[in-house]
GROMACS .gro file of C-alpha atoms in nm:
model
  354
    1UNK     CA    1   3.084   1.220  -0.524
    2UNK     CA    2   3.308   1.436  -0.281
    3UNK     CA    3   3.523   1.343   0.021
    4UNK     CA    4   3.207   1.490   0.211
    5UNK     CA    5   2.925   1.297   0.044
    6UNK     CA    6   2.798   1.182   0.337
    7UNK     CA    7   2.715   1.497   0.477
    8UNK     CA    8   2.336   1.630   0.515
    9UNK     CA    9   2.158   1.555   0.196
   10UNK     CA   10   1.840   1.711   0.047
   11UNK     CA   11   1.608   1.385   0.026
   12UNK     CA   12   1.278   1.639  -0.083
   13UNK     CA   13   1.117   1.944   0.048
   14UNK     CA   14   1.136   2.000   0.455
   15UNK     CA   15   1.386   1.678   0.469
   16UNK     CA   16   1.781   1.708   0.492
   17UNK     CA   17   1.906   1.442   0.631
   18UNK     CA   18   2.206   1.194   0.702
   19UNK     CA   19   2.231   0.978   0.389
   20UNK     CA   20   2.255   0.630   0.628
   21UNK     CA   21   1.927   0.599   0.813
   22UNK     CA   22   1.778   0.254   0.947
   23UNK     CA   23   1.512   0.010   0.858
   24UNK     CA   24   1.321  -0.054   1.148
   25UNK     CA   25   1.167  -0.397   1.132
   26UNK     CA   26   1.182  -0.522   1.448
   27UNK     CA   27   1.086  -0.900   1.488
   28UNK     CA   28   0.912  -0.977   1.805
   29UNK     CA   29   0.995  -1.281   2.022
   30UNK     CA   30   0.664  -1.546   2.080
   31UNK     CA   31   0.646  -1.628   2.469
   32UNK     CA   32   0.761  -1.238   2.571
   33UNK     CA   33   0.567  -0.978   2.637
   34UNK     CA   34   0.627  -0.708   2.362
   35UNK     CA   35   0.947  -0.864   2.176
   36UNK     CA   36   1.119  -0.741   2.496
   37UNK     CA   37   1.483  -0.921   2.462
   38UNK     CA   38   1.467  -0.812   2.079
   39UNK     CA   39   1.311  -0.502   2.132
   40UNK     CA   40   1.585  -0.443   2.382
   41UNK     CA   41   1.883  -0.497   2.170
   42UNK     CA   42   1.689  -0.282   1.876
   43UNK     CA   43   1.695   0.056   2.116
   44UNK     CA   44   2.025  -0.029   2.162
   45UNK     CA   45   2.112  -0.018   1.820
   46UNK     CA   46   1.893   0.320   1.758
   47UNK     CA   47   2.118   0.464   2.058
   48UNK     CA   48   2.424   0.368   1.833
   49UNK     CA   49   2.307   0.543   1.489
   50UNK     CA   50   2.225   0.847   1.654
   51UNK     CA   51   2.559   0.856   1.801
   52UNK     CA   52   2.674   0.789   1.459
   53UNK     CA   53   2.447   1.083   1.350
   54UNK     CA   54   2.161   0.883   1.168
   55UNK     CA   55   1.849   1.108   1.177
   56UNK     CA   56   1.625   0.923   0.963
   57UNK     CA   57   1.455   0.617   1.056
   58UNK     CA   58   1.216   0.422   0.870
   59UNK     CA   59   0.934   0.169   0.968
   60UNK     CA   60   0.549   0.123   0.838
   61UNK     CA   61   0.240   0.006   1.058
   62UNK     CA   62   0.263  -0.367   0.888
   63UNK     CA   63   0.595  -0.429   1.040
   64UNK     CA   64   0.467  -0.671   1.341
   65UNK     CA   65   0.076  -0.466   1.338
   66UNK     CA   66   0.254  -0.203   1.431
   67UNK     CA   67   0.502  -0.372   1.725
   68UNK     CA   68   0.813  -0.202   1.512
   69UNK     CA   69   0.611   0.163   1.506
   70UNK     CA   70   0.603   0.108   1.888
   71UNK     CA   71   0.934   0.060   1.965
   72UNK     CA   72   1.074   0.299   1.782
   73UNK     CA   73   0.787   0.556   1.962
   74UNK     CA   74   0.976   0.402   2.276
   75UNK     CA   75   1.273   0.528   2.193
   76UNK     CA   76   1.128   0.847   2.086
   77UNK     CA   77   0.940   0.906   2.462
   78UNK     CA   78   1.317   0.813   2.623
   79UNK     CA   79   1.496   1.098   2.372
   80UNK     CA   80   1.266   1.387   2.409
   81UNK     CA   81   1.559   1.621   2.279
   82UNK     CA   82   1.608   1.428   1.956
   83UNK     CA   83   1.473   1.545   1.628
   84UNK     CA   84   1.400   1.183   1.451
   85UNK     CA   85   1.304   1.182   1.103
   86UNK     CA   86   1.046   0.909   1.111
   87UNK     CA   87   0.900   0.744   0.767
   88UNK     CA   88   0.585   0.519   0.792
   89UNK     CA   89   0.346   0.322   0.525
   90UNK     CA   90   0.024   0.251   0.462
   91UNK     CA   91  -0.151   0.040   0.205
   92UNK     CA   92  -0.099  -0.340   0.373
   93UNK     CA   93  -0.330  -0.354   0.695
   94UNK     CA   94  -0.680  -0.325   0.561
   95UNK     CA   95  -0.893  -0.430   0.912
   96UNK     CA   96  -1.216  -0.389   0.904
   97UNK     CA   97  -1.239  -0.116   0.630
   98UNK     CA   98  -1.323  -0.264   0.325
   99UNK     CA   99  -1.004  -0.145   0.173
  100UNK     CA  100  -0.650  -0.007   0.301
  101UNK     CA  101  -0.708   0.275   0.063
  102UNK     CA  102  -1.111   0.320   0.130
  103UNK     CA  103  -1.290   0.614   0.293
  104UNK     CA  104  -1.063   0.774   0.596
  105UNK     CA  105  -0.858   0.458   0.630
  106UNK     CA  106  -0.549   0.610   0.553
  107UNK     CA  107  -0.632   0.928   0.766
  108UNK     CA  108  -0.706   0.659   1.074
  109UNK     CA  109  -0.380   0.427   1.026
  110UNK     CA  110  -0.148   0.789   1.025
  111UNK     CA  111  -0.310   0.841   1.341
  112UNK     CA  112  -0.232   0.518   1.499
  113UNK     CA  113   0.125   0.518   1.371
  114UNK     CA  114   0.129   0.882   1.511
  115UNK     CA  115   0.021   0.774   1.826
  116UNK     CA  116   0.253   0.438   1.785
  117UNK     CA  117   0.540   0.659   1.720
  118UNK     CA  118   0.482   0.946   1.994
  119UNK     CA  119   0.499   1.207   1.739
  120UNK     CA  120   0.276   1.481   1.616
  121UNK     CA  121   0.396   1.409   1.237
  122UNK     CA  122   0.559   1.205   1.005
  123UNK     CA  123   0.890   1.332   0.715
  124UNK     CA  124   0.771   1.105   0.487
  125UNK     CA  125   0.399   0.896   0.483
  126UNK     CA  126   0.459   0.630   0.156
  127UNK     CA  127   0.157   0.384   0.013
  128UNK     CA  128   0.285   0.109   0.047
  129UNK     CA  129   0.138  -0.096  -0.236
  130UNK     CA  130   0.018  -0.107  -0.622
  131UNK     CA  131  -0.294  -0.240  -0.554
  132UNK     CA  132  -0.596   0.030  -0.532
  133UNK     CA  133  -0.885  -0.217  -0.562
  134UNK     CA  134  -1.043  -0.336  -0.884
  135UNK     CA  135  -1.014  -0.101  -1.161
  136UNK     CA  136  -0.799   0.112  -0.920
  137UNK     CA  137  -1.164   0.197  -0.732
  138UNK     CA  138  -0.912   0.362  -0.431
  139UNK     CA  139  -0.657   0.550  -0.595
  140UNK     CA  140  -0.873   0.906  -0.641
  141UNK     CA  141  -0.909   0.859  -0.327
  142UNK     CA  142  -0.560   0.767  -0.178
  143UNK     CA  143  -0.475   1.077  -0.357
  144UNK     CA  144  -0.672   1.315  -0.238
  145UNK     CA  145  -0.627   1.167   0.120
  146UNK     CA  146  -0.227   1.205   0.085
  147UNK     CA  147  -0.235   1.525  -0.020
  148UNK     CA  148  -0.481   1.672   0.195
  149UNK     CA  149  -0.250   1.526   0.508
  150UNK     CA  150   0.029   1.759   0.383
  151UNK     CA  151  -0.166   2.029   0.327
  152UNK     CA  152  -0.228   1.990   0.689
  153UNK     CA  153   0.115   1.935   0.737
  154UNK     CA  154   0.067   1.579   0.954
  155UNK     CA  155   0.309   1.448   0.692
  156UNK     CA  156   0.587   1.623   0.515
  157UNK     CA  157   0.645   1.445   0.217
  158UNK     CA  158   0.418   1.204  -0.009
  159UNK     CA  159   0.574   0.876  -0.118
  160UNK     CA  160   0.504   0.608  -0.326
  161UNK     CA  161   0.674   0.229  -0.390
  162UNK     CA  162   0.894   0.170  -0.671
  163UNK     CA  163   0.890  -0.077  -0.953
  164UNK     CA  164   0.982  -0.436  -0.762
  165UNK     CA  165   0.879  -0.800  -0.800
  166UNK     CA  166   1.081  -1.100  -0.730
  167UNK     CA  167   1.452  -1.072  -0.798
  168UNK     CA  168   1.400  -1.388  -0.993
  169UNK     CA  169   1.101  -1.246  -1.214
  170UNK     CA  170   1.134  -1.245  -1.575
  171UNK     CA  171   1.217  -0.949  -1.778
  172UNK     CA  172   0.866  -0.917  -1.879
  173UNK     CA  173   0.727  -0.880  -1.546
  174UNK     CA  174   0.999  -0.625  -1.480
  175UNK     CA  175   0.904  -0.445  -1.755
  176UNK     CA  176   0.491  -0.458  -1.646
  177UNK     CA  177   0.626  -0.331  -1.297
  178UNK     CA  178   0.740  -0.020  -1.485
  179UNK     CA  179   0.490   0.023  -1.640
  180UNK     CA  180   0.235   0.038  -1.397
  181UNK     CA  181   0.501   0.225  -1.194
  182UNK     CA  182   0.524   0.510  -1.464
  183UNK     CA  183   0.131   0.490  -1.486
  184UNK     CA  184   0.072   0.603  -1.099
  185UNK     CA  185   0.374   0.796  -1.068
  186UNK     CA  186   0.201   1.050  -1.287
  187UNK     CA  187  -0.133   1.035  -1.092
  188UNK     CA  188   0.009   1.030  -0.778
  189UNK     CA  189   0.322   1.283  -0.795
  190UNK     CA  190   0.539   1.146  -0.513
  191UNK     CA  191   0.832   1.382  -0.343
  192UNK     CA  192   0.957   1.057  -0.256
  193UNK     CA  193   0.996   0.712  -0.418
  194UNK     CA  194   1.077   0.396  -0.141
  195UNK     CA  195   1.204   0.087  -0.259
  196UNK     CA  196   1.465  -0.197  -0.227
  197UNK     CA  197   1.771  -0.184  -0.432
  198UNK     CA  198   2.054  -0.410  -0.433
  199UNK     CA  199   2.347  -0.568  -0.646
  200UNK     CA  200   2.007  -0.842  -0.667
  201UNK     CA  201   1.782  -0.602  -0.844
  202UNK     CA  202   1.796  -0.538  -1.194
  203UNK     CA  203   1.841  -0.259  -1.412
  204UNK     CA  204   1.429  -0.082  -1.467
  205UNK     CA  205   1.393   0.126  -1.780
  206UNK     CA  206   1.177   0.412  -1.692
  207UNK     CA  207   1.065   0.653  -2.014
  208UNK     CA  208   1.405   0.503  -2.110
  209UNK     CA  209   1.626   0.592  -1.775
  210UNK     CA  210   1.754   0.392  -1.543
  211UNK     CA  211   1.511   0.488  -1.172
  212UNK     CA  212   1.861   0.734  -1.040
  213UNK     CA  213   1.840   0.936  -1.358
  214UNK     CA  214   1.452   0.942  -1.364
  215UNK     CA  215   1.412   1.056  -1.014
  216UNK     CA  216   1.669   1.350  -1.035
  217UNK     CA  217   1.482   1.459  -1.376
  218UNK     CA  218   1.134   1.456  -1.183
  219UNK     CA  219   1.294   1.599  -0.887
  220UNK     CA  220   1.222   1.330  -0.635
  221UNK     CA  221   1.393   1.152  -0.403
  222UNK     CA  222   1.500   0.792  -0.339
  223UNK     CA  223   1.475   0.585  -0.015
  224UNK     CA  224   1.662   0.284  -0.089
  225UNK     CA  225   1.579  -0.004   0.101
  226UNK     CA  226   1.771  -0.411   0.202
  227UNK     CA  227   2.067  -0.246   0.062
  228UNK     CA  228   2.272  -0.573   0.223
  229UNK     CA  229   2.034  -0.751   0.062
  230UNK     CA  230   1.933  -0.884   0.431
  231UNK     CA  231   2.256  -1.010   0.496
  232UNK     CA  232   2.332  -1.247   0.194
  233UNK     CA  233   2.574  -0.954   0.050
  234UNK     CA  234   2.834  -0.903   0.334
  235UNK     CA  235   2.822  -1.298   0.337
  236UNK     CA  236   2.604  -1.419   0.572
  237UNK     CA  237   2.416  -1.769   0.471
  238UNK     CA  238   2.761  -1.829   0.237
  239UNK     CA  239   2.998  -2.055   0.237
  240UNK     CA  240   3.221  -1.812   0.383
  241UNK     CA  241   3.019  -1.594   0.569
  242UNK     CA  242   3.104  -1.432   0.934
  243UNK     CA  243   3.038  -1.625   1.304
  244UNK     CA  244   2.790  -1.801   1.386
  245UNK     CA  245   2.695  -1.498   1.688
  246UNK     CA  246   2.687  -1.310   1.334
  247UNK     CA  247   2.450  -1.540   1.138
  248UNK     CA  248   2.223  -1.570   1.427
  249UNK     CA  249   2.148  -1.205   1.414
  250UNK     CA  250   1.933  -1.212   1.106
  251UNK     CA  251   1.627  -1.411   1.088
  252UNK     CA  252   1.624  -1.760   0.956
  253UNK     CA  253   1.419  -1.714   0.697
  254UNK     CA  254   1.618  -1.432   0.539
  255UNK     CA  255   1.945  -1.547   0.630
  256UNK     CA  256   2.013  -1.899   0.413
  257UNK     CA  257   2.029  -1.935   0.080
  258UNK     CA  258   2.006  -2.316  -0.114
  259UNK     CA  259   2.323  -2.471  -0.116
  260UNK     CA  260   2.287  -2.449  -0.520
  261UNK     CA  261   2.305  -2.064  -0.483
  262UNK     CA  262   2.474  -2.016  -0.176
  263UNK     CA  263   2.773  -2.180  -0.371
  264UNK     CA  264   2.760  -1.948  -0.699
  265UNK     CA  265   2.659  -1.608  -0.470
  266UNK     CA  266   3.014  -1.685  -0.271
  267UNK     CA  267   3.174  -1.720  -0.607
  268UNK     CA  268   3.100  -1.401  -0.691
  269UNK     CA  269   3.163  -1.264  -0.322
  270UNK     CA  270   3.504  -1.389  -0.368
  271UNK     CA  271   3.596  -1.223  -0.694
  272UNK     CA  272   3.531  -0.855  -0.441
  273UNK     CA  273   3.740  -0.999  -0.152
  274UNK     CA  274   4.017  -1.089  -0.435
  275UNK     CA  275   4.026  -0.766  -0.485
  276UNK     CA  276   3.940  -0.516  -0.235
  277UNK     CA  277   4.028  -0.756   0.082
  278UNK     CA  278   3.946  -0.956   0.324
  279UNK     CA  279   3.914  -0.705   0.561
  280UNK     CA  280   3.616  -0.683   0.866
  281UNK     CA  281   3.321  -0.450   0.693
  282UNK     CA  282   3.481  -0.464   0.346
  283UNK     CA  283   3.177  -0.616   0.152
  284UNK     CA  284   2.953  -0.431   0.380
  285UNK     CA  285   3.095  -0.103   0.239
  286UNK     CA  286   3.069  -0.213  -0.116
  287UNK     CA  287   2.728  -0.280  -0.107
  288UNK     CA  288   2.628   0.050   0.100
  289UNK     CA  289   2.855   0.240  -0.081
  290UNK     CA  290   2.723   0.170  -0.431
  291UNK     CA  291   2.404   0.237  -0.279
  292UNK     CA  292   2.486   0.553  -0.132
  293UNK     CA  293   2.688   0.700  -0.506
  294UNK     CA  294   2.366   0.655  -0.703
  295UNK     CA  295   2.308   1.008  -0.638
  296UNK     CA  296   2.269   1.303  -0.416
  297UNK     CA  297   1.902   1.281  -0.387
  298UNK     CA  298   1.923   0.919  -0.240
  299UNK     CA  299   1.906   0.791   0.147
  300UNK     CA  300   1.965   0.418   0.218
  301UNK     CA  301   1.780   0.266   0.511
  302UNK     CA  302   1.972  -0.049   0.620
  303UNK     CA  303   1.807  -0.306   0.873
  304UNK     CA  304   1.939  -0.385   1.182
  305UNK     CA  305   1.941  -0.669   1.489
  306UNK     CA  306   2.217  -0.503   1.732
  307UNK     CA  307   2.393  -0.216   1.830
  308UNK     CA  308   2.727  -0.405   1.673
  309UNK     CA  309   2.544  -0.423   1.340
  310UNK     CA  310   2.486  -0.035   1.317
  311UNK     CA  311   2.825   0.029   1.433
  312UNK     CA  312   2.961  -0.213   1.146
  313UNK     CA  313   2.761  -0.028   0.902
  314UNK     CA  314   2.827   0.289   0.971
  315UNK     CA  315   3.200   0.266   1.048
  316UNK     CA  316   3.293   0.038   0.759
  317UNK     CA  317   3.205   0.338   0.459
  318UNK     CA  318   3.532   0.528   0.405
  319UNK     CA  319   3.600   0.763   0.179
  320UNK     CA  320   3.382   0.732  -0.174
  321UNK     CA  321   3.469   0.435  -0.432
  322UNK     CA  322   3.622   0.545  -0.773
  323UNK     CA  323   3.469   0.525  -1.100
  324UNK     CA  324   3.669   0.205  -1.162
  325UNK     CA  325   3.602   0.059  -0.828
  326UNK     CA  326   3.215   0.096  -0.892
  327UNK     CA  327   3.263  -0.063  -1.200
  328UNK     CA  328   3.388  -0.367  -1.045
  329UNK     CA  329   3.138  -0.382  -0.803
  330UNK     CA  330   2.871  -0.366  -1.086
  331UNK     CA  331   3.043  -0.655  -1.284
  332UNK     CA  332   3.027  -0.849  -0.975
  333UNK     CA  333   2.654  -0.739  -0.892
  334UNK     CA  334   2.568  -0.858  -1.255
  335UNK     CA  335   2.690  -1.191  -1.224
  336UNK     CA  336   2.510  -1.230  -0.890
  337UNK     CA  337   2.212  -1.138  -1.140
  338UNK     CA  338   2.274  -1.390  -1.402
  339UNK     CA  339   2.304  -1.674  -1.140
  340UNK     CA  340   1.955  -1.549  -0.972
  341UNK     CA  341   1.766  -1.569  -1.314
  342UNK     CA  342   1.948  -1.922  -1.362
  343UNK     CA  343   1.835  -2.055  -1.048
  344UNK     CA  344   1.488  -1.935  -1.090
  345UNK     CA  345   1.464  -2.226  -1.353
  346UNK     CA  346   1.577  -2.454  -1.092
  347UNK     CA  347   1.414  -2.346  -0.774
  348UNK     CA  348   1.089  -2.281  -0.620
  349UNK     CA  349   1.029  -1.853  -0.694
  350UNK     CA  350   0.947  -1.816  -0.263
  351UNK     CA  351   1.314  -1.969  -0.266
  352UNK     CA  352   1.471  -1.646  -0.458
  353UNK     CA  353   1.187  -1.376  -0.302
  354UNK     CA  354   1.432  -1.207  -0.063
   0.00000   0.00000   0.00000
């Protein structure tokens, strides 16, 4: 990486783009009508990354049935003069078709989402799941349906999940994951591949790569996604994690960990504030920044409450870590590893599925 790695990057074809975009999941509040105190503070924070020069921003239609599609539309209609680069998903809302990926389903969900996000198309359109019926009944068809919508140029760019189950999950079912990973990847031939990557997620051998080298041999580009690992990385739901204004920002079922793991997870937090300080936004870096140094070809989406939490992220990167700094960070991230798989044998798996 240069001093000016965070310039425009070349995700795929007909997308350049800052490499810090945002996940936009934005929780509603029961009583209001539309989320609107939440909803509120969200367009703040899209005002913020735009000042901060984010241009990609990415949501799906199952995020709140399609609530977090409509705000960000919202912000859209207010910004006529902004070029957003906006990244949906289908595959998880099935209504009343018999499948997500049956018939025109996926051709009737882009609309909605188009509609939802006041634009005429999307950068990047991504299925959203692994599961194309029995005997994979729906995949021909997903296929064809994907690429027909960027023939017609509603969508830019194809994408498809990558390898993930439970942080906690064996190295068997890691290894299944890849496999029938690698099995649709070459049916499917995605420009893009989506999926969450942390100092949580281990290492996925791919026709014997790692997923960074993979993609840049096949040409295709990485969204990385809960790069903060919703929160638990820069310390919140630790021991010694920021204010409580801070810890009320993320949701409460995201934000605390058991006390068993919360312990061991600040453990290893403390071994990075030993030695790259205590300062505000220092672990936040880390973890975006060995994120962001995977390669050239990669754009992390992080997720969002406030204006004050995009500002954090995006001010807090600096210039690039060194070779021996990211190899710090990755002894760190390892151990966080070890003591997920131990307290998998101790906890409840929905305990560790974050």
């Amino acid at each position: 990486m240069t001093a000016h790695d965070l310039g425009v990057r070349h995700l795929c074809r007909g997308i350049l783009t800052h490499p810090l975009g945002l996940h936009c999941d934005v929780p509603t509040d029961h009583g209001l009508p539309d989320g609107s105190v939440r909803a509120s503070r969200f367009l703040a924070g899209l005002h913020r990354a735009v000042e901060r020069g984010a241009t990609f921003f990415d949501t799906a239609d199952s995020y709140g049935s399609g609530h977090s599609e409509r705000v960000l539309g919202q912000f859209s209609r207010q910004n006529p003069d902004l070029t957003l680069q906006l990244s949906s998903k289908v595959g998880q809302i099935r209504g009343s078709a018999e499948h997500p990926y049956a018939g025109r389903h996926i051709h009737h969900q882009l609309e909605q989402s188009l509609e939802n996000l006041y634009a005429e198309e999307l950068h990047l359109y991504t299925l959203d799941s692994f599961d194309f019926g029995p005997g994979d009944r729906y995949l021909g068809n997903a296929i064809d349906a994907m690429r027909t919508l960027r023939e017609v140029k509603a969508i830019r760019a194809i994408g498809m999940r990558g390898p993930f189950t439970h942080y906690a999950a064996s190295p068997e079912e890691w290894a299944a994951q890849a496999e029938r990973f690698l099995y649709l990847f070459r049916l499917i031939k995605p420009d893009v591949v989506w999926t969450r990557f942390n100092a949580f997620t281990p290492a996925v051998s791919l026709e014997g790569q790692d997923l960074f080298t993979f993609a840049a041999r096949h040409g295709v580009g990485l969204v990385l996604a809960a790069p903060l690992a919703h929160g638990v990385l820069v310390g919140r739901g630790t021991a010694r994690g920021p204010s409580r204004t801070m810890r009320t920002m993320v949701p409460s079922r995201r934000a605390g960990l058991t006390p068993w793991l919360r312990e061991r997870v600040d453990k290893q937090l403390h071994v990075l504030r030993r030695h790259f300080g205590d300062a505000p936004g220092t672990l936040a870096r880390l973890a975006l920044r060995s994120c962001l140094q995977r390669g050239d070809q990669c754009v992390v989406v992080a997720g969002f409450s406030t204006a004050q939490q995009v500002e954090e992220n995006f001010s807090c990167l600096g210039d690039p870590l060194t070779e021996l700094e990211l190899g710090i960070i990755d002894d760190v991230y390892a151990g966080l590893q070890r003591q997920v798989r131990e307290a998998a044998s101790r906890l409840p798996v929905k305990e560790l599925q974050r």
